[in-house]
PDB file of C-alpha atoms and ligand atoms in Angstrom:
ATOM      1  CA  MET A   1      -7.141 -11.212  -6.252  1.00 96.00           C
ATOM      2  CA  ARG A   2      -7.409  -7.468  -5.620  1.00 98.00           C
ATOM      3  CA  ARG A   3      -4.126  -5.755  -6.505  1.00 98.00           C
ATOM      4  CA  ILE A   4      -3.803  -2.407  -4.759  1.00 98.00           C
ATOM      5  CA  ALA A   5      -0.932   0.098  -4.898  1.00 98.00           C
ATOM      6  CA  ILE A   6      -0.653   2.283  -1.799  1.00 98.00           C
ATOM      7  CA  THR A   7       1.086   5.314  -3.101  1.00 98.00           C
ATOM      8  CA  ASN A   8       1.840   9.001  -2.595  1.00 97.00           C
ATOM      9  CA  GLN A   9       5.169  10.490  -3.630  1.00 95.00           C
ATOM     10  CA  LYS A  10       5.097  12.664  -0.523  1.00 94.00           C
ATOM     11  CA  GLY A  11       7.139  11.165   2.297  1.00 95.00           C
ATOM     12  CA  GLY A  12       5.737  10.277   5.702  1.00 95.00           C
ATOM     13  CA  VAL A  13       2.019  10.352   4.870  1.00 96.00           C
ATOM     14  CA  ALA A  14       1.310   6.879   6.382  1.00 98.00           C
ATOM     15  CA  LYS A  15       1.715   4.641   3.320  1.00 98.00           C
ATOM     16  CA  THR A  16       3.546   1.949   5.277  1.00 98.00           C
ATOM     17  CA  THR A  17       1.392   2.375   8.398  1.00 98.00           C
ATOM     18  CA  THR A  18      -1.683   1.903   6.228  1.00 98.00           C
ATOM     19  CA  THR A  19      -0.316  -1.035   4.223  1.00 98.00           C
ATOM     20  CA  VAL A  20       0.629  -3.004   7.349  1.00 98.00           C
ATOM     21  CA  ASN A  21      -2.435  -2.261   9.465  1.00 98.00           C
ATOM     22  CA  LEU A  22      -5.051  -2.440   6.746  1.00 98.00           C
ATOM     23  CA  GLY A  23      -3.461  -5.641   5.427  1.00 98.00           C
ATOM     24  CA  ALA A  24      -3.360  -7.157   8.917  1.00 98.00           C
ATOM     25  CA  CYS A  25      -6.999  -6.223   9.637  1.00 98.00           C
ATOM     26  CA  LEU A  26      -8.063  -7.841   6.354  1.00 98.00           C
ATOM     27  CA  ALA A  27      -6.079 -10.949   7.324  1.00 98.00           C
ATOM     28  CA  GLU A  28      -7.842 -10.948  10.700  1.00 97.00           C
ATOM     29  CA  ARG A  29     -11.113 -11.007   8.779  1.00 97.00           C
ATOM     30  CA  GLY A  30     -10.042 -14.191   7.006  1.00 97.00           C
ATOM     31  CA  LYS A  31      -8.508 -12.779   3.836  1.00 98.00           C
ATOM     32  CA  LYS A  32      -5.163 -14.078   2.652  1.00 98.00           C
ATOM     33  CA  VAL A  33      -2.998 -10.989   2.192  1.00 98.00           C
ATOM     34  CA  LEU A  34       0.377 -10.299   0.611  1.00 98.00           C
ATOM     35  CA  LEU A  35       2.266  -7.070   1.328  1.00 98.00           C
ATOM     36  CA  ILE A  36       4.995  -6.287  -1.193  1.00 98.00           C
ATOM     37  CA  ASP A  37       7.576  -3.855   0.184  1.00 98.00           C
ATOM     38  CA  LEU A  38       8.754  -1.693  -2.712  1.00 98.00           C
ATOM     39  CA  ASP A  39      10.634   0.843  -0.615  1.00 97.00           C
ATOM     40  CA  PRO A  40      14.445   0.558  -0.219  1.00 96.00           C
ATOM     41  CA  GLN A  41      13.965   1.987   3.301  1.00 95.00           C
ATOM     42  CA  ALA A  42      12.362  -1.426   3.999  1.00 96.00           C
ATOM     43  CA  ASN A  43      10.244  -0.044   6.855  1.00 97.00           C
ATOM     44  CA  LEU A  44       7.470  -2.539   6.221  1.00 98.00           C
ATOM     45  CA  THR A  45       9.944  -5.421   6.102  1.00 96.00           C
ATOM     46  CA  SER A  46      11.512  -4.581   9.451  1.00 95.00           C
ATOM     47  CA  TRP A  47       8.123  -3.779  11.015  1.00 96.00           C
ATOM     48  CA  LEU A  48       6.998  -7.346  10.325  1.00 96.00           C
ATOM     49  CA  GLY A  49      10.184  -8.806  11.735  1.00 92.00           C
ATOM     50  CA  PHE A  50      12.237  -9.465   8.614  1.00 92.00           C
ATOM     51  CA  GLY A  51      14.837  -6.757   9.187  1.00 81.00           C
ATOM     52  CA  ALA A  52      17.646  -9.067   8.160  1.00 65.00           C
ATOM     53  CA  ALA A  53      16.024  -9.883   4.842  1.00 51.00           C
ATOM     54  CA  SER A  54      19.578 -10.284   3.562  1.00 56.00           C
ATOM     55  CA  GLU A  55      19.238 -13.860   4.859  1.00 69.00           C
ATOM     56  CA  GLY A  56      17.065 -14.637   1.893  1.00 85.00           C
ATOM     57  CA  LYS A  57      16.100 -13.275  -1.450  1.00 93.00           C
ATOM     58  CA  SER A  58      14.130 -10.060  -1.655  1.00 95.00           C
ATOM     59  CA  VAL A  59      12.117  -7.913  -4.005  1.00 97.00           C
ATOM     60  CA  TYR A  60      15.471  -6.637  -5.330  1.00 96.00           C
ATOM     61  CA  ASP A  61      16.201 -10.087  -6.799  1.00 96.00           C
ATOM     62  CA  VAL A  62      12.716 -10.161  -8.296  1.00 97.00           C
ATOM     63  CA  PHE A  63      13.385  -6.878 -10.098  1.00 96.00           C
ATOM     64  CA  VAL A  64      16.906  -7.479 -11.340  1.00 94.00           C
ATOM     65  CA  GLY A  65      17.172 -11.266 -11.559  1.00 90.00           C
ATOM     66  CA  ASP A  66      15.317 -14.435 -12.537  1.00 93.00           C
ATOM     67  CA  THR A  67      13.892 -14.793  -9.032  1.00 96.00           C
ATOM     68  CA  ARG A  68      10.175 -15.517  -8.883  1.00 97.00           C
ATOM     69  CA  LEU A  69       7.931 -13.783  -6.374  1.00 97.00           C
ATOM     70  CA  ASP A  70       7.095 -17.180  -4.827  1.00 96.00           C
ATOM     71  CA  GLU A  71      10.765 -17.541  -3.836  1.00 96.00           C
ATOM     72  CA  VAL A  72      10.806 -14.406  -1.682  1.00 96.00           C
ATOM     73  CA  LEU A  73       7.456 -14.746   0.123  1.00 96.00           C
ATOM     74  CA  LYS A  74       7.648 -14.866   3.909  1.00 95.00           C
ATOM     75  CA  ASP A  75       4.881 -15.894   6.273  1.00 94.00           C
ATOM     76  CA  SER A  76       4.652 -13.226   8.991  1.00 94.00           C
ATOM     77  CA  LYS A  77       3.796 -13.851  12.642  1.00 91.00           C
ATOM     78  CA  THR A  78       0.299 -12.553  11.856  1.00 93.00           C
ATOM     79  CA  HIS A  79      -1.969 -15.315  10.569  1.00 94.00           C
ATOM     80  CA  LYS A  80      -2.688 -15.114   6.810  1.00 97.00           C
ATOM     81  CA  LEU A  81      -0.371 -12.116   6.364  1.00 97.00           C
ATOM     82  CA  TRP A  82       2.549 -12.606   3.981  1.00 98.00           C
ATOM     83  CA  VAL A  83       5.439 -10.324   3.092  1.00 97.00           C
ATOM     84  CA  ALA A  84       7.706  -9.895   0.080  1.00 97.00           C
ATOM     85  CA  PRO A  85      10.639  -8.156   1.774  1.00 96.00           C
ATOM     86  CA  SER A  86      12.728  -5.257   0.523  1.00 96.00           C
ATOM     87  CA  VAL A  87      16.396  -4.411   1.052  1.00 94.00           C
ATOM     88  CA  VAL A  88      18.349  -1.164   0.794  1.00 93.00           C
ATOM     89  CA  GLU A  89      19.907  -2.369  -2.490  1.00 93.00           C
ATOM     90  CA  LEU A  90      16.503  -1.883  -4.135  1.00 94.00           C
ATOM     91  CA  ALA A  91      17.523   1.785  -4.462  1.00 93.00           C
ATOM     92  CA  GLY A  92      20.018   0.676  -7.114  1.00 93.00           C
ATOM     93  CA  ALA A  93      17.429  -1.294  -9.068  1.00 92.00           C
ATOM     94  CA  GLU A  94      15.961   1.877 -10.610  1.00 89.00           C
ATOM     95  CA  ARG A  95      19.303   2.632 -12.280  1.00 88.00           C
ATOM     96  CA  LEU A  96      19.754  -0.953 -13.474  1.00 89.00           C
ATOM     97  CA  LEU A  97      16.232  -1.050 -14.925  1.00 89.00           C
ATOM     98  CA  LEU A  98      16.611   2.287 -16.688  1.00 85.00           C
ATOM     99  CA  THR A  99      18.137   0.755 -19.803  1.00 84.00           C
ATOM    100  CA  GLU A 100      15.863  -2.320 -19.898  1.00 83.00           C
ATOM    101  CA  THR A 101      13.053  -2.577 -22.378  1.00 84.00           C
ATOM    102  CA  GLY A 102       9.849  -3.557 -20.630  1.00 90.00           C
ATOM    103  CA  ARG A 103      11.200  -1.994 -17.454  1.00 93.00           C
ATOM    104  CA  ASP A 104       7.732  -0.835 -16.355  1.00 95.00           C
ATOM    105  CA  THR A 105       6.149  -4.288 -16.545  1.00 95.00           C
ATOM    106  CA  VAL A 106       8.641  -6.402 -14.555  1.00 96.00           C
ATOM    107  CA  LEU A 107       6.470  -6.599 -11.449  1.00 97.00           C
ATOM    108  CA  LYS A 108       3.278  -7.213 -13.427  1.00 97.00           C
ATOM    109  CA  LYS A 109       4.891 -10.218 -15.150  1.00 97.00           C
ATOM    110  CA  LYS A 110       6.320 -11.633 -11.935  1.00 97.00           C
ATOM    111  CA  LEU A 111       2.941 -11.261 -10.257  1.00 98.00           C
ATOM    112  CA  ALA A 112       1.209 -13.054 -13.115  1.00 97.00           C
ATOM    113  CA  GLU A 113       3.693 -15.952 -12.755  1.00 97.00           C
ATOM    114  CA  MET A 114       3.165 -16.239  -8.990  1.00 97.00           C
ATOM    115  CA  LYS A 115       1.671 -19.624  -8.030  1.00 96.00           C
ATOM    116  CA  GLU A 116       0.646 -18.760  -4.473  1.00 95.00           C
ATOM    117  CA  GLU A 117      -2.898 -17.357  -4.372  1.00 96.00           C
ATOM    118  CA  PHE A 118      -3.979 -14.342  -2.338  1.00 98.00           C
ATOM    119  CA  ASP A 119      -7.218 -12.423  -1.849  1.00 98.00           C
ATOM    120  CA  TYR A 120      -5.358  -9.112  -1.577  1.00 98.00           C
ATOM    121  CA  VAL A 121      -1.955  -7.932  -2.759  1.00 98.00           C
ATOM    122  CA  PHE A 122      -0.793  -4.514  -1.568  1.00 98.00           C
ATOM    123  CA  PHE A 123       2.227  -2.653  -2.895  1.00 98.00           C
ATOM    124  CA  ASP A 124       3.839  -0.325  -0.344  1.00 98.00           C
ATOM    125  CA  CYS A 125       5.411   2.280  -2.627  1.00 98.00           C
ATOM    126  CA  PRO A 126       8.472   4.441  -1.949  1.00 97.00           C
ATOM    127  CA  PRO A 127       8.018   8.233  -1.674  1.00 96.00           C
ATOM    128  CA  SER A 128       8.826   8.912  -5.339  1.00 94.00           C
ATOM    129  CA  LEU A 129       7.325   8.488  -8.788  1.00 94.00           C
ATOM    130  CA  GLY A 130      10.287   6.514 -10.157  1.00 94.00           C
ATOM    131  CA  ILE A 131      10.384   3.223 -12.038  1.00 95.00           C
ATOM    132  CA  ILE A 132       9.525   1.124  -8.979  1.00 96.00           C
ATOM    133  CA  THR A 133       6.331   3.102  -8.341  1.00 97.00           C
ATOM    134  CA  ILE A 134       5.437   2.933 -12.047  1.00 96.00           C
ATOM    135  CA  ASN A 135       5.895  -0.859 -11.806  1.00 97.00           C
ATOM    136  CA  ALA A 136       3.425  -0.923  -8.916  1.00 98.00           C
ATOM    137  CA  LEU A 137       0.913   1.198 -10.864  1.00 98.00           C
ATOM    138  CA  THR A 138       1.322  -1.140 -13.829  1.00 97.00           C
ATOM    139  CA  ALA A 139       0.866  -4.320 -11.782  1.00 98.00           C
ATOM    140  CA  ALA A 140      -2.067  -2.975  -9.743  1.00 98.00           C
ATOM    141  CA  ARG A 141      -5.688  -2.576 -10.670  1.00 98.00           C
ATOM    142  CA  GLU A 142      -6.494  -0.147  -7.876  1.00 98.00           C
ATOM    143  CA  VAL A 143      -4.726   2.731  -6.174  1.00 98.00           C
ATOM    144  CA  PHE A 144      -5.250   3.796  -2.582  1.00 98.00           C
ATOM    145  CA  ILE A 145      -3.783   7.196  -1.730  1.00 98.00           C
ATOM    146  CA  PRO A 146      -3.125   7.990   1.920  1.00 98.00           C
ATOM    147  CA  VAL A 147      -3.244  11.734   2.536  1.00 97.00           C
ATOM    148  CA  GLU A 148      -1.902  13.447   5.607  1.00 95.00           C
ATOM    149  CA  THR A 149      -4.691  15.722   6.848  1.00 93.00           C
ATOM    150  CA  LYS A 150      -2.472  17.577   9.309  1.00 83.00           C
ATOM    151  CA  ILE A 151      -1.161  19.889   6.622  1.00 79.00           C
ATOM    152  CA  LEU A 152      -2.685  21.520   3.589  1.00 78.00           C
ATOM    153  CA  ALA A 153      -0.512  20.153   0.803  1.00 74.00           C
ATOM    154  CA  LEU A 154      -2.831  18.866  -1.834  1.00 82.00           C
ATOM    155  CA  ASN A 155      -0.735  20.120  -4.780  1.00 80.00           C
ATOM    156  CA  GLY A 156       1.198  16.880  -4.853  1.00 88.00           C
ATOM    157  CA  LEU A 157      -2.056  15.027  -5.462  1.00 93.00           C
ATOM    158  CA  VAL A 158      -2.416  16.745  -8.836  1.00 92.00           C
ATOM    159  CA  THR A 159       0.974  15.428  -9.948  1.00 92.00           C
ATOM    160  CA  LEU A 160       0.109  12.004  -8.600  1.00 95.00           C
ATOM    161  CA  THR A 161      -3.265  11.786 -10.323  1.00 96.00           C
ATOM    162  CA  HIS A 162      -1.640  12.891 -13.616  1.00 96.00           C
ATOM    163  CA  THR A 163       0.961  10.152 -13.287  1.00 96.00           C
ATOM    164  CA  ILE A 164      -1.744   7.585 -12.586  1.00 97.00           C
ATOM    165  CA  GLN A 165      -3.703   8.834 -15.606  1.00 97.00           C
ATOM    166  CA  ARG A 166      -0.598   8.533 -17.809  1.00 96.00           C
ATOM    167  CA  VAL A 167       0.060   4.949 -16.691  1.00 96.00           C
ATOM    168  CA  LYS A 168      -3.611   4.150 -17.298  1.00 97.00           C
ATOM    169  CA  GLU A 169      -3.481   5.523 -20.850  1.00 97.00           C
ATOM    170  CA  ARG A 170      -0.098   4.027 -21.762  1.00 95.00           C
ATOM    171  CA  ILE A 171       0.046   0.593 -20.181  1.00 95.00           C
ATOM    172  CA  ASN A 172      -2.695  -0.241 -17.713  1.00 97.00           C
ATOM    173  CA  PRO A 173      -6.194   0.720 -18.915  1.00 97.00           C
ATOM    174  CA  SER A 174      -7.939  -0.921 -15.958  1.00 96.00           C
ATOM    175  CA  LEU A 175      -6.117   1.173 -13.320  1.00 98.00           C
ATOM    176  CA  GLU A 176      -8.430   3.228 -11.067  1.00 97.00           C
ATOM    177  CA  ILE A 177      -8.049   5.344  -7.948  1.00 97.00           C
ATOM    178  CA  THR A 178     -10.544   3.528  -5.742  1.00 97.00           C
ATOM    179  CA  GLY A 179      -9.649   4.888  -2.323  1.00 97.00           C
ATOM    180  CA  ILE A 180      -8.425   8.091  -0.730  1.00 97.00           C
ATOM    181  CA  ILE A 181      -7.525   7.567   2.921  1.00 98.00           C
ATOM    182  CA  ALA A 182      -7.491  10.567   5.244  1.00 97.00           C
ATOM    183  CA  CYS A 183      -4.642   9.892   7.678  1.00 97.00           C
ATOM    184  CA  MET A 184      -3.324  11.514  10.862  1.00 96.00           C
ATOM    185  CA  TYR A 185      -6.729  13.124  11.256  1.00 97.00           C
ATOM    186  CA  ASP A 186      -7.297  15.453  14.177  1.00 95.00           C
ATOM    187  CA  GLY A 187     -10.968  16.431  14.243  1.00 92.00           C
ATOM    188  CA  ARG A 188     -10.282  19.125  16.857  1.00 94.00           C
ATOM    189  CA  THR A 189      -8.424  21.240  14.318  1.00 93.00           C
ATOM    190  CA  ASN A 190     -10.049  23.271  11.571  1.00 94.00           C
ATOM    191  CA  LEU A 191      -7.188  22.298   9.293  1.00 93.00           C
ATOM    192  CA  SER A 192      -7.867  18.550   9.413  1.00 94.00           C
ATOM    193  CA  ARG A 193     -11.558  19.135   8.803  1.00 94.00           C
ATOM    194  CA  GLU A 194     -10.795  21.518   5.935  1.00 94.00           C
ATOM    195  CA  VAL A 195      -8.431  19.056   4.247  1.00 94.00           C
ATOM    196  CA  LEU A 196     -11.031  16.287   4.543  1.00 95.00           C
ATOM    197  CA  GLU A 197     -13.717  18.561   3.051  1.00 95.00           C
ATOM    198  CA  LYS A 198     -11.441  19.443   0.130  1.00 94.00           C
ATOM    199  CA  LEU A 199     -10.707  15.754  -0.477  1.00 95.00           C
ATOM    200  CA  ARG A 200     -14.420  14.924  -0.448  1.00 96.00           C
ATOM    201  CA  ALA A 201     -15.183  17.846  -2.794  1.00 95.00           C
ATOM    202  CA  HIS A 202     -12.576  16.620  -5.259  1.00 93.00           C
ATOM    203  CA  PHE A 203     -12.762  12.824  -4.984  1.00 95.00           C
ATOM    204  CA  GLY A 204     -16.363  12.375  -3.807  1.00 96.00           C
ATOM    205  CA  ASP A 205     -17.241   8.939  -2.475  1.00 94.00           C
ATOM    206  CA  ARG A 206     -13.829   7.591  -3.369  1.00 96.00           C
ATOM    207  CA  VAL A 207     -12.722   9.058  -0.026  1.00 97.00           C
ATOM    208  CA  PHE A 208     -13.210   6.341   2.582  1.00 98.00           C
ATOM    209  CA  LYS A 209     -15.704   7.247   5.316  1.00 97.00           C
ATOM    210  CA  THR A 210     -13.180   6.137   7.909  1.00 98.00           C
ATOM    211  CA  ALA A 211     -10.542   8.753   8.655  1.00 97.00           C
ATOM    212  CA  ILE A 212      -7.469   7.401  10.448  1.00 98.00           C
ATOM    213  CA  ARG A 213      -7.072   9.515  13.555  1.00 97.00           C
ATOM    214  CA  GLU A 214      -3.727  10.647  14.829  1.00 97.00           C
ATOM    215  CA  ASN A 215      -2.867   8.097  17.494  1.00 97.00           C
ATOM    216  CA  VAL A 216       0.428   7.656  19.315  1.00 98.00           C
ATOM    217  CA  ARG A 217      -0.142   3.885  19.458  1.00 98.00           C
ATOM    218  CA  LEU A 218       0.217   3.789  15.683  1.00 98.00           C
ATOM    219  CA  ALA A 219       3.574   5.539  15.899  1.00 97.00           C
ATOM    220  CA  GLU A 220       4.794   3.114  18.595  1.00 97.00           C
ATOM    221  CA  CYS A 221       3.584   0.051  16.804  1.00 96.00           C
ATOM    222  CA  PRO A 222       6.472  -0.706  14.360  1.00 96.00           C
ATOM    223  CA  ILE A 223       9.039  -1.483  17.070  1.00 95.00           C
ATOM    224  CA  SER A 224       6.690  -4.097  18.514  1.00 95.00           C
ATOM    225  CA  GLU A 225       6.899  -5.921  15.155  1.00 94.00           C
ATOM    226  CA  LEU A 226       3.117  -6.284  15.362  1.00 96.00           C
ATOM    227  CA  PRO A 227       0.217  -4.655  13.560  1.00 97.00           C
ATOM    228  CA  ILE A 228      -1.935  -2.258  15.586  1.00 98.00           C
ATOM    229  CA  HIS A 229      -4.841  -4.628  16.305  1.00 96.00           C
ATOM    230  CA  LEU A 230      -2.428  -6.990  18.075  1.00 96.00           C
ATOM    231  CA  TYR A 231      -0.139  -4.351  19.621  1.00 97.00           C
ATOM    232  CA  ALA A 232      -2.892  -2.134  21.036  1.00 98.00           C
ATOM    233  CA  PRO A 233      -6.282  -3.804  20.628  1.00 97.00           C
ATOM    234  CA  GLY A 234      -9.137  -1.371  21.173  1.00 97.00           C
ATOM    235  CA  SER A 235      -6.951   1.693  20.589  1.00 98.00           C
ATOM    236  CA  PRO A 236      -8.300   4.401  18.244  1.00 98.00           C
ATOM    237  CA  GLY A 237      -5.710   3.308  15.668  1.00 98.00           C
ATOM    238  CA  ALA A 238      -6.868  -0.319  15.819  1.00 98.00           C
ATOM    239  CA  LYS A 239     -10.527   0.689  15.560  1.00 98.00           C
ATOM    240  CA  ASP A 240      -9.888   2.985  12.602  1.00 98.00           C
ATOM    241  CA  TYR A 241      -7.944   0.409  10.594  1.00 98.00           C
ATOM    242  CA  GLU A 242     -10.556  -2.257  11.433  1.00 98.00           C
ATOM    243  CA  ASN A 243     -13.316   0.053  10.163  1.00 98.00           C
ATOM    244  CA  LEU A 244     -11.269   0.791   7.059  1.00 98.00           C
ATOM    245  CA  ALA A 245     -10.839  -2.956   6.440  1.00 98.00           C
ATOM    246  CA  ASP A 246     -14.619  -3.380   6.682  1.00 98.00           C
ATOM    247  CA  GLU A 247     -15.112  -0.640   4.093  1.00 98.00           C
ATOM    248  CA  VAL A 248     -12.539  -2.253   1.809  1.00 98.00           C
ATOM    249  CA  ILE A 249     -14.291  -5.619   2.086  1.00 97.00           C
ATOM    250  CA  GLU A 250     -17.611  -3.879   1.441  1.00 94.00           C
ATOM    251  CA  SER A 251     -16.163  -2.390  -1.753  1.00 92.00           C
ATOM    252  CA  GLU A 252     -15.402  -5.897  -3.081  1.00 91.00           C
ATOM    253  CA  LYS A 253     -18.896  -5.759  -4.537  1.00 83.00           C
ATOM    254  CA  THR A 254     -18.034  -2.784  -6.732  1.00 81.00           C
ATOM    255  CA  HIS A 255     -14.297  -3.189  -7.257  1.00 76.00           C
ATOM    256  CA  GLY A 256     -14.494  -6.931  -6.672  1.00 65.00           C
ATOM    257  CA  ASN A 257     -12.209  -8.700  -9.006  1.00 51.00           C
ATOM    258  CA  ALA A 258     -11.397 -10.754  -5.934  1.00 43.00           C
ATOM    259  CA  ARG A 259     -11.027 -13.988  -7.862  1.00 41.00           C
ATOM    260  CA  LYS A 260      -9.952 -12.742 -11.260  1.00 44.00           C
ATOM    261  CA  ARG A 261      -6.381 -11.834 -12.041  1.00 39.00           C
TER     262      ARG A 261
HETATM  263  N1  LIG B 301      -2.456   7.957  12.424  1.00 64.18           N
HETATM  264  C1  LIG B 301      -1.216   8.170  12.883  1.00 64.18           C
HETATM  265  N2  LIG B 301      -1.021   8.689  14.104  1.00 64.18           N
HETATM  266  C2  LIG B 301       0.230   8.930  14.571  1.00 64.18           C
HETATM  267  N3  LIG B 301       1.349   8.661  13.883  1.00 64.18           N
HETATM  268  C3  LIG B 301       1.230   8.131  12.662  1.00 64.18           C
HETATM  269  C4  LIG B 301      -0.059   7.838  12.095  1.00 64.18           C
HETATM  270  N4  LIG B 301       0.127   7.318  10.860  1.00 64.18           N
HETATM  271  C5  LIG B 301       1.463   7.282  10.674  1.00 64.18           C
HETATM  272  N5  LIG B 301       2.135   7.756  11.732  1.00 64.18           N
HETATM  273  C6  LIG B 301       3.581   7.931  11.884  1.00 64.18           C
HETATM  274  O1  LIG B 301       4.029   8.838  10.886  1.00 64.18           O
HETATM  275  C7  LIG B 301       5.291   8.465  10.385  1.00 64.18           C
HETATM  276  C8  LIG B 301       5.199   8.255   8.882  1.00 64.18           C
HETATM  277  O2  LIG B 301       4.374   7.126   8.637  1.00 64.18           O
HETATM  278  P1  LIG B 301       4.754   6.048   7.526  1.00 64.18           P
HETATM  279  O3  LIG B 301       6.145   5.562   7.692  1.00 64.18           O
HETATM  280  O4  LIG B 301       3.672   5.041   7.505  1.00 64.18           O
HETATM  281  O5  LIG B 301       4.668   6.967   6.226  1.00 64.18           O
HETATM  282  P2  LIG B 301       5.157   6.615   4.755  1.00 64.18           P
HETATM  283  O6  LIG B 301       4.270   7.384   3.846  1.00 64.18           O
HETATM  284  O7  LIG B 301       5.229   5.153   4.561  1.00 64.18           O
HETATM  285  O8  LIG B 301       6.611   7.230   4.774  1.00 64.18           O
HETATM  286  P3  LIG B 301       7.709   7.075   3.613  1.00 64.18           P
HETATM  287  O9  LIG B 301       7.293   8.044   2.558  1.00 64.18           O
HETATM  288  O10 LIG B 301       8.994   7.436   4.267  1.00 64.18           O
HETATM  289  O11 LIG B 301       7.654   5.654   3.151  1.00 64.18           O
HETATM  290  C9  LIG B 301       5.692   7.215  11.132  1.00 64.18           C
HETATM  291  O12 LIG B 301       6.506   7.570  12.209  1.00 64.18           O
HETATM  292  C10 LIG B 301       4.355   6.664  11.639  1.00 64.18           C
HETATM  293  O13 LIG B 301       4.499   5.896  12.807  1.00 64.18           O
HETATM  294 MG1  LIG B 302       6.809   3.969   3.853  1.00 64.18          MG
END
């Protein structure tokens, strides 16, 4: 089971877009995929049609109660794609966890107890480096960082990589940044090309070859409650996320761990 945190404390860089569409493209390729929504905005949850997650238990109950992850899993309309939904109340969980000992390892423990088996588990992180994100970095083995290539704002990446390094040293020695994803790429602009070059200079081959192009279909997609390859098959957005999924499957050989926990 590959456990991958999709994180960047900067807002609106395509974390959720990437989690949903990459996850769905992996599911299309026969992988069993779980997407855990860790954002109180619950964008991923409503995208996959579970907007009224209040009907059942959510990730909030997993964090602050005895609820097991198995109890909150929902089978989405996309074959082999499962969701652990979020709710707005998750915003309050950070405060409740603050005084708990072992507050950083809640998710890791719940994941270890989960009976249902998956090939891939993705954590869609909120745009912050709070306790919930630290939980994701503690429960994950890999980190994928989506980076918006429309603007030159790579400073935040320094803070992020330091945080990841700290978590690695303190609690999760096996944590690695295994993928940088260039998002909202517009190859016609010098800026996008420059950002991509800088990423490649800094992160080398950890930057995926596939850049996700800016594509209006991707922006429209959430209201359809479908992932891009079903909403707009053949669109640039669908092709890019399909190519990215192929690269991720290819990297199983190096970052494998597909069966191990
Ligand atoms: N390649 C793309 N082309 C066009 N629009 C995109 C693309 N990727 C993402 N978007 C749009 O950009 C906005 C931000 O994307 P998204 O919600 O995935 O970011 P996020 O990092 O999850 O945001 P937050 O930090 O709020 O959780 C959304 O409106 C989304 O539809
Ligand atoms: Mg998001």
